[in-house]
PDB file of C-alpha atoms and ligand atoms in Angstrom:
ATOM      1  CA  MET A   1      73.651  83.627  82.031  1.00  0.00           C
ATOM      2  CA  SER A   2      76.415  85.078  79.925  1.00  0.00           C
ATOM      3  CA  GLY A   3      77.974  88.505  80.176  1.00  0.00           C
ATOM      4  CA  PRO A   4      80.304  90.052  82.574  1.00  0.00           C
ATOM      5  CA  ASP A   5      80.655  88.967  86.154  1.00  0.00           C
ATOM      6  CA  LEU A   6      78.799  91.662  88.050  1.00  0.00           C
ATOM      7  CA  GLY A   7      79.140  90.191  91.564  1.00  0.00           C
ATOM      8  CA  HIS A   8      75.558  90.624  92.145  1.00  0.00           C
ATOM      9  CA  PRO A   9      72.440  90.324  89.821  1.00  0.00           C
ATOM     10  CA  LEU A  10      71.410  93.293  87.826  1.00  0.00           C
ATOM     11  CA  PRO A  11      67.863  94.489  88.659  1.00  0.00           C
ATOM     12  CA  SER A  12      65.708  93.970  85.559  1.00  0.00           C
ATOM     13  CA  GLY A  13      65.725  97.184  83.488  1.00  0.00           C
ATOM     14  CA  ALA A  14      68.675  98.581  85.214  1.00  0.00           C
ATOM     15  CA  VAL A  15      71.511 100.043  83.174  1.00  0.00           C
ATOM     16  CA  LEU A  16      74.988  98.742  83.702  1.00  0.00           C
ATOM     17  CA  ASN A  17      77.293 101.744  84.423  1.00  0.00           C
ATOM     18  CA  GLY A  18      80.990 101.850  83.948  1.00  0.00           C
ATOM     19  CA  MET A  19      83.183 102.114  87.042  1.00  0.00           C
ATOM     20  CA  SER A  20      86.794 103.177  86.650  1.00  0.00           C
ATOM     21  CA  VAL A  21      89.956 104.250  88.473  1.00  0.00           C
ATOM     22  CA  ASP A  22      92.652 106.299  86.954  1.00  0.00           C
ATOM     23  CA  VAL A  23      95.753 104.861  88.574  1.00  0.00           C
ATOM     24  CA  GLU A  24      98.193 107.548  89.180  1.00  0.00           C
ATOM     25  CA  ASP A  25     100.035 108.768  92.285  1.00  0.00           C
ATOM     26  CA  TRP A  26      99.259 112.010  94.181  1.00  0.00           C
ATOM     27  CA  PHE A  27     102.176 113.769  92.601  1.00  0.00           C
ATOM     28  CA  GLN A  28     101.269 112.894  88.975  1.00  0.00           C
ATOM     29  CA  VAL A  29      98.071 114.943  88.725  1.00  0.00           C
ATOM     30  CA  GLY A  30      97.733 117.827  86.168  1.00  0.00           C
ATOM     31  CA  ALA A  31      97.055 120.155  89.178  1.00  0.00           C
ATOM     32  CA  PHE A  32     100.683 119.858  90.352  1.00  0.00           C
ATOM     33  CA  GLU A  33     102.582 119.749  87.081  1.00  0.00           C
ATOM     34  CA  HIS A  34     103.979 123.118  87.419  1.00  0.00           C
ATOM     35  CA  VAL A  35     105.344 122.608  91.019  1.00  0.00           C
ATOM     36  CA  ILE A  36     106.459 118.937  90.612  1.00  0.00           C
ATOM     37  CA  ALA A  37     108.726 118.022  87.617  1.00  0.00           C
ATOM     38  CA  ARG A  38     108.571 114.493  86.178  1.00  0.00           C
ATOM     39  CA  GLY A  39     112.359 114.092  87.107  1.00  0.00           C
ATOM     40  CA  GLU A  40     111.443 114.461  90.799  1.00  0.00           C
ATOM     41  CA  TRP A  41     108.841 111.792  90.836  1.00  0.00           C
ATOM     42  CA  ASP A  42     111.149 108.874  91.776  1.00  0.00           C
ATOM     43  CA  GLY A  43     112.171 110.776  94.978  1.00  0.00           C
ATOM     44  CA  LEU A  44     108.656 111.168  96.289  1.00  0.00           C
ATOM     45  CA  ASP A  45     106.749 109.071  98.765  1.00  0.00           C
ATOM     46  CA  ARG A  46     104.739 106.575  96.590  1.00  0.00           C
ATOM     47  CA  ARG A  47     101.326 105.847  97.910  1.00  0.00           C
ATOM     48  CA  VAL A  48      99.513 104.390  94.932  1.00  0.00           C
ATOM     49  CA  GLU A  49      99.755 100.721  95.950  1.00  0.00           C
ATOM     50  CA  ALA A  50      98.424 101.163  99.371  1.00  0.00           C
ATOM     51  CA  ASN A  51      95.695 103.453  98.018  1.00  0.00           C
ATOM     52  CA  CYS A  52      94.827 100.817  95.362  1.00  0.00           C
ATOM     53  CA  ASP A  53      94.376  98.213  97.955  1.00  0.00           C
ATOM     54  CA  ARG A  54      91.848 100.473  99.828  1.00  0.00           C
ATOM     55  CA  VAL A  55      89.998 100.818  96.456  1.00  0.00           C
ATOM     56  CA  LEU A  56      90.120  96.994  95.780  1.00  0.00           C
ATOM     57  CA  ALA A  57      88.690  96.463  99.314  1.00  0.00           C
ATOM     58  CA  LEU A  58      85.834  98.926  98.488  1.00  0.00           C
ATOM     59  CA  PHE A  59      84.931  97.140  95.259  1.00  0.00           C
ATOM     60  CA  ASP A  60      85.221  93.674  96.995  1.00  0.00           C
ATOM     61  CA  GLU A  61      82.783  94.748  99.660  1.00  0.00           C
ATOM     62  CA  ALA A  62      80.252  96.202  97.073  1.00  0.00           C
ATOM     63  CA  GLY A  63      80.753  93.061  94.655  1.00  0.00           C
ATOM     64  CA  VAL A  64      81.734  95.431  91.862  1.00  0.00           C
ATOM     65  CA  LYS A  65      84.224  94.846  88.977  1.00  0.00           C
ATOM     66  CA  ALA A  66      85.837  97.905  87.511  1.00  0.00           C
ATOM     67  CA  THR A  67      88.492  99.150  85.029  1.00  0.00           C
ATOM     68  CA  PHE A  68      91.882 100.350  86.212  1.00  0.00           C
ATOM     69  CA  PHE A  69      93.313 102.822  83.554  1.00  0.00           C
ATOM     70  CA  THR A  70      96.843 102.677  84.893  1.00  0.00           C
ATOM     71  CA  LEU A  71      99.943 104.704  84.013  1.00  0.00           C
ATOM     72  CA  GLY A  72     102.782 102.634  82.495  1.00  0.00           C
ATOM     73  CA  TRP A  73     105.184 104.470  84.850  1.00  0.00           C
ATOM     74  CA  VAL A  74     103.182 103.194  87.865  1.00  0.00           C
ATOM     75  CA  ALA A  75     102.937  99.568  86.487  1.00  0.00           C
ATOM     76  CA  LYS A  76     106.687  99.374  86.030  1.00  0.00           C
ATOM     77  CA  ARG A  77     107.272 100.103  89.644  1.00  0.00           C
ATOM     78  CA  HIS A  78     104.286  98.187  91.105  1.00  0.00           C
ATOM     79  CA  GLY A  79     104.073  94.854  89.310  1.00  0.00           C
ATOM     80  CA  ALA A  80     102.585  92.894  92.248  1.00  0.00           C
ATOM     81  CA  MET A  81      99.831  95.475  92.483  1.00  0.00           C
ATOM     82  CA  MET A  82      99.007  94.977  88.848  1.00  0.00           C
ATOM     83  CA  ARG A  83      98.772  91.136  89.283  1.00  0.00           C
ATOM     84  CA  ARG A  84      96.459  91.682  92.407  1.00  0.00           C
ATOM     85  CA  ILE A  85      94.120  93.922  90.438  1.00  0.00           C
ATOM     86  CA  ALA A  86      93.740  91.542  87.531  1.00  0.00           C
ATOM     87  CA  ALA A  87      93.512  88.514  89.804  1.00  0.00           C
ATOM     88  CA  GLN A  88      90.451  90.086  91.429  1.00  0.00           C
ATOM     89  CA  GLY A  89      88.576  90.138  88.075  1.00  0.00           C
ATOM     90  CA  HIS A  90      89.135  93.891  87.205  1.00  0.00           C
ATOM     91  CA  GLU A  91      90.044  95.089  83.839  1.00  0.00           C
ATOM     92  CA  ILE A  92      93.495  96.622  83.184  1.00  0.00           C
ATOM     93  CA  ALA A  93      93.560  99.337  80.780  1.00  0.00           C
ATOM     94  CA  SER A  94      95.967 102.137  79.790  1.00  0.00           C
ATOM     95  CA  HIS A  95      96.232 105.658  81.014  1.00  0.00           C
ATOM     96  CA  GLY A  96      99.372 106.345  78.936  1.00  0.00           C
ATOM     97  CA  TRP A  97     102.957 106.399  80.118  1.00  0.00           C
ATOM     98  CA  ASP A  98     103.553 109.445  82.385  1.00  0.00           C
ATOM     99  CA  HIS A  99     100.338 111.566  82.109  1.00  0.00           C
ATOM    100  CA  LYS A 100     101.379 113.725  79.276  1.00  0.00           C
ATOM    101  CA  ARG A 101      98.372 115.168  77.739  1.00  0.00           C
ATOM    102  CA  VAL A 102      97.523 113.887  74.228  1.00  0.00           C
ATOM    103  CA  PHE A 103      97.401 117.346  72.614  1.00  0.00           C
ATOM    104  CA  ALA A 104     100.673 118.191  73.996  1.00  0.00           C
ATOM    105  CA  MET A 105     102.322 115.176  72.290  1.00  0.00           C
ATOM    106  CA  GLY A 106     101.667 115.096  68.598  1.00  0.00           C
ATOM    107  CA  GLU A 107     100.854 112.018  66.621  1.00  0.00           C
ATOM    108  CA  ALA A 108     104.159 110.188  66.575  1.00  0.00           C
ATOM    109  CA  ALA A 109     104.947 110.684  70.308  1.00  0.00           C
ATOM    110  CA  PHE A 110     101.377 109.624  71.249  1.00  0.00           C
ATOM    111  CA  ALA A 111     101.728 106.295  69.320  1.00  0.00           C
ATOM    112  CA  GLU A 112     105.014 105.784  71.113  1.00  0.00           C
ATOM    113  CA  ASP A 113     103.617 106.679  74.464  1.00  0.00           C
ATOM    114  CA  ILE A 114     100.703 104.209  74.199  1.00  0.00           C
ATOM    115  CA  ALA A 115     102.827 101.387  72.898  1.00  0.00           C
ATOM    116  CA  ARG A 116     105.363 101.771  75.728  1.00  0.00           C
ATOM    117  CA  ALA A 117     102.547 101.909  78.340  1.00  0.00           C
ATOM    118  CA  ARG A 118     100.724  98.880  76.950  1.00  0.00           C
ATOM    119  CA  ALA A 119     103.816  96.623  76.869  1.00  0.00           C
ATOM    120  CA  VAL A 120     104.445  97.220  80.528  1.00  0.00           C
ATOM    121  CA  LEU A 121     100.799  96.959  81.618  1.00  0.00           C
ATOM    122  CA  GLU A 122     100.274  93.535  79.735  1.00  0.00           C
ATOM    123  CA  ASP A 123     103.673  92.275  81.089  1.00  0.00           C
ATOM    124  CA  THR A 124     103.056  93.064  84.667  1.00  0.00           C
ATOM    125  CA  SER A 125      99.432  92.197  84.869  1.00  0.00           C
ATOM    126  CA  GLY A 126      99.440  89.256  82.427  1.00  0.00           C
ATOM    127  CA  SER A 127      96.226  90.419  80.887  1.00  0.00           C
ATOM    128  CA  ALA A 128      95.393  91.944  77.488  1.00  0.00           C
ATOM    129  CA  VAL A 129      94.857  95.767  77.294  1.00  0.00           C
ATOM    130  CA  THR A 130      92.166  96.935  74.909  1.00  0.00           C
ATOM    131  CA  GLY A 131      91.033 100.188  76.612  1.00  0.00           C
ATOM    132  CA  TYR A 132      92.614 103.723  76.844  1.00  0.00           C
ATOM    133  CA  ARG A 133      91.793 106.768  78.791  1.00  0.00           C
ATOM    134  CA  ALA A 134      93.793 110.001  77.996  1.00  0.00           C
ATOM    135  CA  PRO A 135      95.377 111.876  80.784  1.00  0.00           C
ATOM    136  CA  SER A 136      92.961 114.790  81.794  1.00  0.00           C
ATOM    137  CA  PHE A 137      90.477 113.722  78.943  1.00  0.00           C
ATOM    138  CA  SER A 138      92.864 115.362  76.528  1.00  0.00           C
ATOM    139  CA  ILE A 139      91.488 113.929  73.358  1.00  0.00           C
ATOM    140  CA  ASP A 140      89.603 116.893  71.837  1.00  0.00           C
ATOM    141  CA  ALA A 141      89.288 119.028  68.665  1.00  0.00           C
ATOM    142  CA  ARG A 142      93.138 119.634  68.520  1.00  0.00           C
ATOM    143  CA  THR A 143      93.777 115.925  68.196  1.00  0.00           C
ATOM    144  CA  PRO A 144      91.811 114.609  65.122  1.00  0.00           C
ATOM    145  CA  TRP A 145      94.490 111.871  64.774  1.00  0.00           C
ATOM    146  CA  ALA A 146      94.287 110.369  68.283  1.00  0.00           C
ATOM    147  CA  HIS A 147      91.366 107.947  67.831  1.00  0.00           C
ATOM    148  CA  GLU A 148      92.909 106.822  64.485  1.00  0.00           C
ATOM    149  CA  VAL A 149      96.085 105.885  66.263  1.00  0.00           C
ATOM    150  CA  LEU A 150      94.125 103.912  68.999  1.00  0.00           C
ATOM    151  CA  ALA A 151      92.227 102.119  66.185  1.00  0.00           C
ATOM    152  CA  ARG A 152      95.519 101.375  64.201  1.00  0.00           C
ATOM    153  CA  HIS A 153      96.949  99.857  67.573  1.00  0.00           C
ATOM    154  CA  GLY A 154      93.880  97.530  67.887  1.00  0.00           C
ATOM    155  CA  TYR A 155      92.211  99.172  70.866  1.00  0.00           C
ATOM    156  CA  ALA A 156      88.546  98.262  71.238  1.00  0.00           C
ATOM    157  CA  TYR A 157      87.595 101.464  73.018  1.00  0.00           C
ATOM    158  CA  SER A 158      88.621 104.784  74.498  1.00  0.00           C
ATOM    159  CA  SER A 159      87.219 106.773  77.267  1.00  0.00           C
ATOM    160  CA  SER A 160      89.060 110.006  76.802  1.00  0.00           C
ATOM    161  CA  VAL A 161      86.659 112.738  75.757  1.00  0.00           C
ATOM    162  CA  ALA A 162      84.769 115.269  78.023  1.00  0.00           C
ATOM    163  CA  PRO A 163      81.973 116.806  75.871  1.00  0.00           C
ATOM    164  CA  ILE A 164      82.010 120.133  77.797  1.00  0.00           C
ATOM    165  CA  VAL A 165      84.009 123.301  78.098  1.00  0.00           C
ATOM    166  CA  HIS A 166      86.242 123.327  81.214  1.00  0.00           C
ATOM    167  CA  ASP A 167      89.246 125.431  82.082  1.00  0.00           C
ATOM    168  CA  HIS A 168      91.560 122.459  81.785  1.00  0.00           C
ATOM    169  CA  TYR A 169      89.895 120.300  79.138  1.00  0.00           C
ATOM    170  CA  GLY A 170      86.870 119.608  77.069  1.00  0.00           C
ATOM    171  CA  TRP A 171      85.547 119.126  73.476  1.00  0.00           C
ATOM    172  CA  ARG A 172      82.274 120.741  73.357  1.00  0.00           C
ATOM    173  CA  GLU A 173      81.043 119.391  69.972  1.00  0.00           C
ATOM    174  CA  ALA A 174      81.600 115.740  70.873  1.00  0.00           C
ATOM    175  CA  PRO A 175      78.672 113.403  71.428  1.00  0.00           C
ATOM    176  CA  ARG A 176      77.595 112.882  75.009  1.00  0.00           C
ATOM    177  CA  PHE A 177      77.352 109.140  74.650  1.00  0.00           C
ATOM    178  CA  ALA A 178      79.161 106.277  72.959  1.00  0.00           C
ATOM    179  CA  PHE A 179      80.305 106.892  69.333  1.00  0.00           C
ATOM    180  CA  ARG A 180      82.429 105.512  66.779  1.00  0.00           C
ATOM    181  CA  PRO A 181      85.099 108.240  66.080  1.00  0.00           C
ATOM    182  CA  VAL A 182      86.759 106.482  63.152  1.00  0.00           C
ATOM    183  CA  ALA A 183      85.001 105.677  59.918  1.00  0.00           C
ATOM    184  CA  GLY A 184      85.319 101.881  59.112  1.00  0.00           C
ATOM    185  CA  SER A 185      86.729 100.938  62.595  1.00  0.00           C
ATOM    186  CA  PRO A 186      84.990  99.297  65.387  1.00  0.00           C
ATOM    187  CA  LEU A 187      86.721 101.504  67.976  1.00  0.00           C
ATOM    188  CA  VAL A 188      84.154 102.928  70.479  1.00  0.00           C
ATOM    189  CA  GLU A 189      84.548 106.181  72.457  1.00  0.00           C
ATOM    190  CA  VAL A 190      82.749 106.431  75.665  1.00  0.00           C
ATOM    191  CA  PRO A 191      82.833 110.022  76.834  1.00  0.00           C
ATOM    192  CA  VAL A 192      82.844 110.787  80.609  1.00  0.00           C
ATOM    193  CA  THR A 193      79.268 111.326  81.801  1.00  0.00           C
ATOM    194  CA  THR A 194      77.785 114.801  81.639  1.00  0.00           C
ATOM    195  CA  VAL A 195      74.498 116.245  82.823  1.00  0.00           C
ATOM    196  CA  GLU A 196      72.614 119.381  81.422  1.00  0.00           C
ATOM    197  CA  LEU A 197      71.125 121.673  83.755  1.00  0.00           C
ATOM    198  CA  ALA A 198      69.729 125.157  83.052  1.00  0.00           C
ATOM    199  CA  GLY A 199      71.412 125.190  79.660  1.00  0.00           C
ATOM    200  CA  ARG A 200      74.872 124.343  81.100  1.00  0.00           C
ATOM    201  CA  ARG A 201      76.532 120.987  80.638  1.00  0.00           C
ATOM    202  CA  MET A 202      78.816 119.729  83.226  1.00  0.00           C
ATOM    203  CA  ALA A 203      81.116 116.788  83.561  1.00  0.00           C
ATOM    204  CA  ALA A 204      79.277 114.641  86.187  1.00  0.00           C
ATOM    205  CA  GLY A 205      81.069 111.447  86.023  1.00  0.00           C
ATOM    206  CA  GLY A 206      83.539 111.855  88.983  1.00  0.00           C
ATOM    207  CA  GLY A 207      86.474 113.898  89.697  1.00  0.00           C
ATOM    208  CA  GLY A 208      85.847 117.318  91.433  1.00  0.00           C
ATOM    209  CA  PHE A 209      82.061 117.008  90.731  1.00  0.00           C
ATOM    210  CA  PHE A 210      81.789 113.951  92.880  1.00  0.00           C
ATOM    211  CA  ARG A 211      84.267 114.815  95.654  1.00  0.00           C
ATOM    212  CA  LEU A 212      83.614 118.553  96.113  1.00  0.00           C
ATOM    213  CA  LEU A 213      79.824 118.562  95.802  1.00  0.00           C
ATOM    214  CA  PRO A 214      77.364 116.660  98.148  1.00  0.00           C
ATOM    215  CA  TYR A 215      76.784 113.065  97.311  1.00  0.00           C
ATOM    216  CA  ALA A 216      73.171 113.624  96.345  1.00  0.00           C
ATOM    217  CA  VAL A 217      74.138 115.649  93.286  1.00  0.00           C
ATOM    218  CA  SER A 218      76.162 112.764  91.806  1.00  0.00           C
ATOM    219  CA  HIS A 219      73.409 110.315  92.631  1.00  0.00           C
ATOM    220  CA  TRP A 220      70.989 112.544  90.850  1.00  0.00           C
ATOM    221  CA  ALA A 221      73.198 112.732  87.786  1.00  0.00           C
ATOM    222  CA  VAL A 222      73.664 109.072  87.504  1.00  0.00           C
ATOM    223  CA  ASP A 223      70.051 108.346  88.045  1.00  0.00           C
ATOM    224  CA  ARG A 224      68.982 110.924  85.472  1.00  0.00           C
ATOM    225  CA  VAL A 225      71.295 109.558  82.820  1.00  0.00           C
ATOM    226  CA  ASN A 226      70.149 105.916  83.510  1.00  0.00           C
ATOM    227  CA  ARG A 227      66.340 106.577  83.768  1.00  0.00           C
ATOM    228  CA  ARG A 228      65.600 109.649  81.688  1.00  0.00           C
ATOM    229  CA  GLU A 229      68.010 108.928  78.955  1.00  0.00           C
ATOM    230  CA  GLY A 230      68.240 105.140  79.312  1.00  0.00           C
ATOM    231  CA  ARG A 231      72.134 105.286  79.005  1.00  0.00           C
ATOM    232  CA  PRO A 232      74.994 104.066  81.112  1.00  0.00           C
ATOM    233  CA  ALA A 233      77.103 106.562  83.082  1.00  0.00           C
ATOM    234  CA  ALA A 234      80.975 106.464  82.904  1.00  0.00           C
ATOM    235  CA  PHE A 235      82.356 107.284  86.284  1.00  0.00           C
ATOM    236  CA  TYR A 236      86.043 107.672  87.370  1.00  0.00           C
ATOM    237  CA  PHE A 237      88.101 108.565  90.471  1.00  0.00           C
ATOM    238  CA  HIS A 238      91.728 108.276  91.638  1.00  0.00           C
ATOM    239  CA  PRO A 239      93.510 106.239  94.297  1.00  0.00           C
ATOM    240  CA  TRP A 240      94.889 109.386  95.943  1.00  0.00           C
ATOM    241  CA  GLU A 241      91.312 110.670  96.433  1.00  0.00           C
ATOM    242  CA  VAL A 242      90.761 108.014  99.257  1.00  0.00           C
ATOM    243  CA  ASP A 243      94.034 109.149 101.085  1.00  0.00           C
ATOM    244  CA  PRO A 244      93.641 111.899 103.602  1.00  0.00           C
ATOM    245  CA  GLY A 245      97.113 111.243 104.805  1.00  0.00           C
ATOM    246  CA  GLN A 246      99.032 112.176 101.700  1.00  0.00           C
ATOM    247  CA  PRO A 247     101.684 114.819 101.749  1.00  0.00           C
ATOM    248  CA  ARG A 248     100.395 118.467 101.374  1.00  0.00           C
ATOM    249  CA  ARG A 249     102.030 120.705  98.801  1.00  0.00           C
ATOM    250  CA  THR A 250     101.873 124.308  99.925  1.00  0.00           C
ATOM    251  CA  ASP A 251     103.677 125.514  96.895  1.00  0.00           C
ATOM    252  CA  ALA A 252     100.845 124.777  94.434  1.00  0.00           C
ATOM    253  CA  PRO A 253      98.404 127.360  93.410  1.00  0.00           C
ATOM    254  CA  LEU A 254      95.487 127.753  95.855  1.00  0.00           C
ATOM    255  CA  ARG A 255      92.848 126.718  93.312  1.00  0.00           C
ATOM    256  CA  SER A 256      94.770 123.408  92.589  1.00  0.00           C
ATOM    257  CA  ARG A 257      95.160 122.802  96.341  1.00  0.00           C
ATOM    258  CA  PHE A 258      91.438 123.373  96.927  1.00  0.00           C
ATOM    259  CA  ARG A 259      90.581 120.898  94.132  1.00  0.00           C
ATOM    260  CA  HIS A 260      93.093 118.261  95.196  1.00  0.00           C
ATOM    261  CA  TYR A 261      92.668 118.255  99.037  1.00  0.00           C
ATOM    262  CA  THR A 262      88.977 119.017  99.769  1.00  0.00           C
ATOM    263  CA  ASN A 263      86.804 116.205 101.162  1.00  0.00           C
ATOM    264  CA  LEU A 264      89.489 113.491 100.902  1.00  0.00           C
ATOM    265  CA  SER A 265      88.314 112.010 104.154  1.00  0.00           C
ATOM    266  CA  ALA A 266      84.692 111.737 103.053  1.00  0.00           C
ATOM    267  CA  MET A 267      85.603 110.071  99.758  1.00  0.00           C
ATOM    268  CA  ALA A 268      85.446 106.444 100.779  1.00  0.00           C
ATOM    269  CA  GLY A 269      82.046 106.732 102.373  1.00  0.00           C
ATOM    270  CA  LYS A 270      80.697 108.504  99.286  1.00  0.00           C
ATOM    271  CA  LEU A 271      82.068 105.802  97.071  1.00  0.00           C
ATOM    272  CA  GLN A 272      80.477 103.031  99.194  1.00  0.00           C
ATOM    273  CA  ARG A 273      77.052 104.769  98.776  1.00  0.00           C
ATOM    274  CA  LEU A 274      77.560 105.242  95.000  1.00  0.00           C
ATOM    275  CA  LEU A 275      78.708 101.632  94.559  1.00  0.00           C
ATOM    276  CA  GLY A 276      75.580 100.305  96.412  1.00  0.00           C
ATOM    277  CA  ALA A 277      73.040 102.485  94.609  1.00  0.00           C
ATOM    278  CA  PHE A 278      73.508 101.649  91.161  1.00  0.00           C
ATOM    279  CA  ALA A 279      74.639  98.744  88.921  1.00  0.00           C
ATOM    280  CA  TRP A 280      78.410  99.049  88.068  1.00  0.00           C
ATOM    281  CA  GLY A 281      80.697  96.975  85.864  1.00  0.00           C
ATOM    282  CA  ARG A 282      83.955  97.092  83.929  1.00  0.00           C
ATOM    283  CA  MET A 283      84.257  99.522  80.998  1.00  0.00           C
ATOM    284  CA  ASP A 284      84.688  96.694  78.503  1.00  0.00           C
ATOM    285  CA  ALA A 285      81.294  95.297  79.496  1.00  0.00           C
ATOM    286  CA  VAL A 286      79.735  98.695  79.035  1.00  0.00           C
ATOM    287  CA  VAL A 287      81.467  99.119  75.739  1.00  0.00           C
ATOM    288  CA  ALA A 288      80.147  95.722  74.551  1.00  0.00           C
ATOM    289  CA  ALA A 289      76.558  96.785  75.243  1.00  0.00           C
ATOM    290  CA  GLU A 290      77.034 100.314  73.695  1.00  0.00           C
ATOM    291  CA  ALA A 291      78.655  98.657  70.530  1.00  0.00           C
ATOM    292  CA  ALA A 292      75.609  96.444  70.211  1.00  0.00           C
ATOM    293  CA  ARG A 293      73.437  99.394  70.473  1.00  0.00           C
ATOM    294  CA  LEU A 294      75.389 101.355  67.855  1.00  0.00           C
ATOM    295  CA  ASP A 295      75.258  98.360  65.524  1.00  0.00           C
ATOM    296  CA  ALA A 296      71.467  98.160  65.855  1.00  0.00           C
ATOM    297  CA  GLU A 297      71.096 101.917  65.296  1.00  0.00           C
ATOM    298  CA  GLN A 298      73.121 101.564  61.991  1.00  0.00           C
ATOM    299  CA  VAL A 299      70.870  98.810  60.778  1.00  0.00           C
ATOM    300  CA  THR A 300      67.620 100.727  61.361  1.00  0.00           C
ATOM    301  CA  ALA A 301      69.146 103.997  60.111  1.00  0.00           C
TER     302      ALA A 301
HETATM  303 ZN1  LIG B 401      94.959 110.855  85.106  1.00  0.00          ZN
END
């Protein structure tokens, strides 16, 4: 059988969902950007490598291959980790250089940011990078040039859009499932998974939705997207989310602290359940299936 190495056979009729990790350290998250300056990063306790090893063990145990959207800043300092991730059959993809949001950069700075990150990611991992995820899902209505820049740089896909309204991000008008954002380009955008409930649309593909709410809610969301809509979910989490021992910042706003520190110790167990309950694979495998679907739709349209 051809196709991606899933580690275990896909039940017939099951949808292959995209599993991904946004590889950044605990101090690089948007929630702390007003209390921890980029210039301080190098003086802080780096925990990303040990946390990635825990994530790799979870994936290995579940027989799941995933995509690691990694910051160039992290790859530059953790080359051995990059080689380990790639050697275990996971996809290396880009999360930009140092977590600047796309809408805060402008077109030229964005092009520079992704080129700088990709060079280091490919150098350290020894594998080609064709996928990109914007920090904090920051490709939205303010950045009509972003997908064009990615297409021009030869990316196959992006997973950078949250088709919702959220206090930190969101592009309400974007499609909920894979689409081609640039006319005449094969570039595919796979938005983070959403569910609609009582007229409200929520980002249900990971993040706070997964960690803060009971496991059953995320299980319901993925199942609903797979079975009712027949489409793949795109799920993400962060290495710092499996690290209850990380330093506590008491100077961050209460709301940020709540979002960042709640349920860290339950996360690994929840992930184990999720990994075992559905079919998961690398984002590039999901993109290949979705691209074939988009091509078929175009032919019949
Ligand atoms: Zn991120």
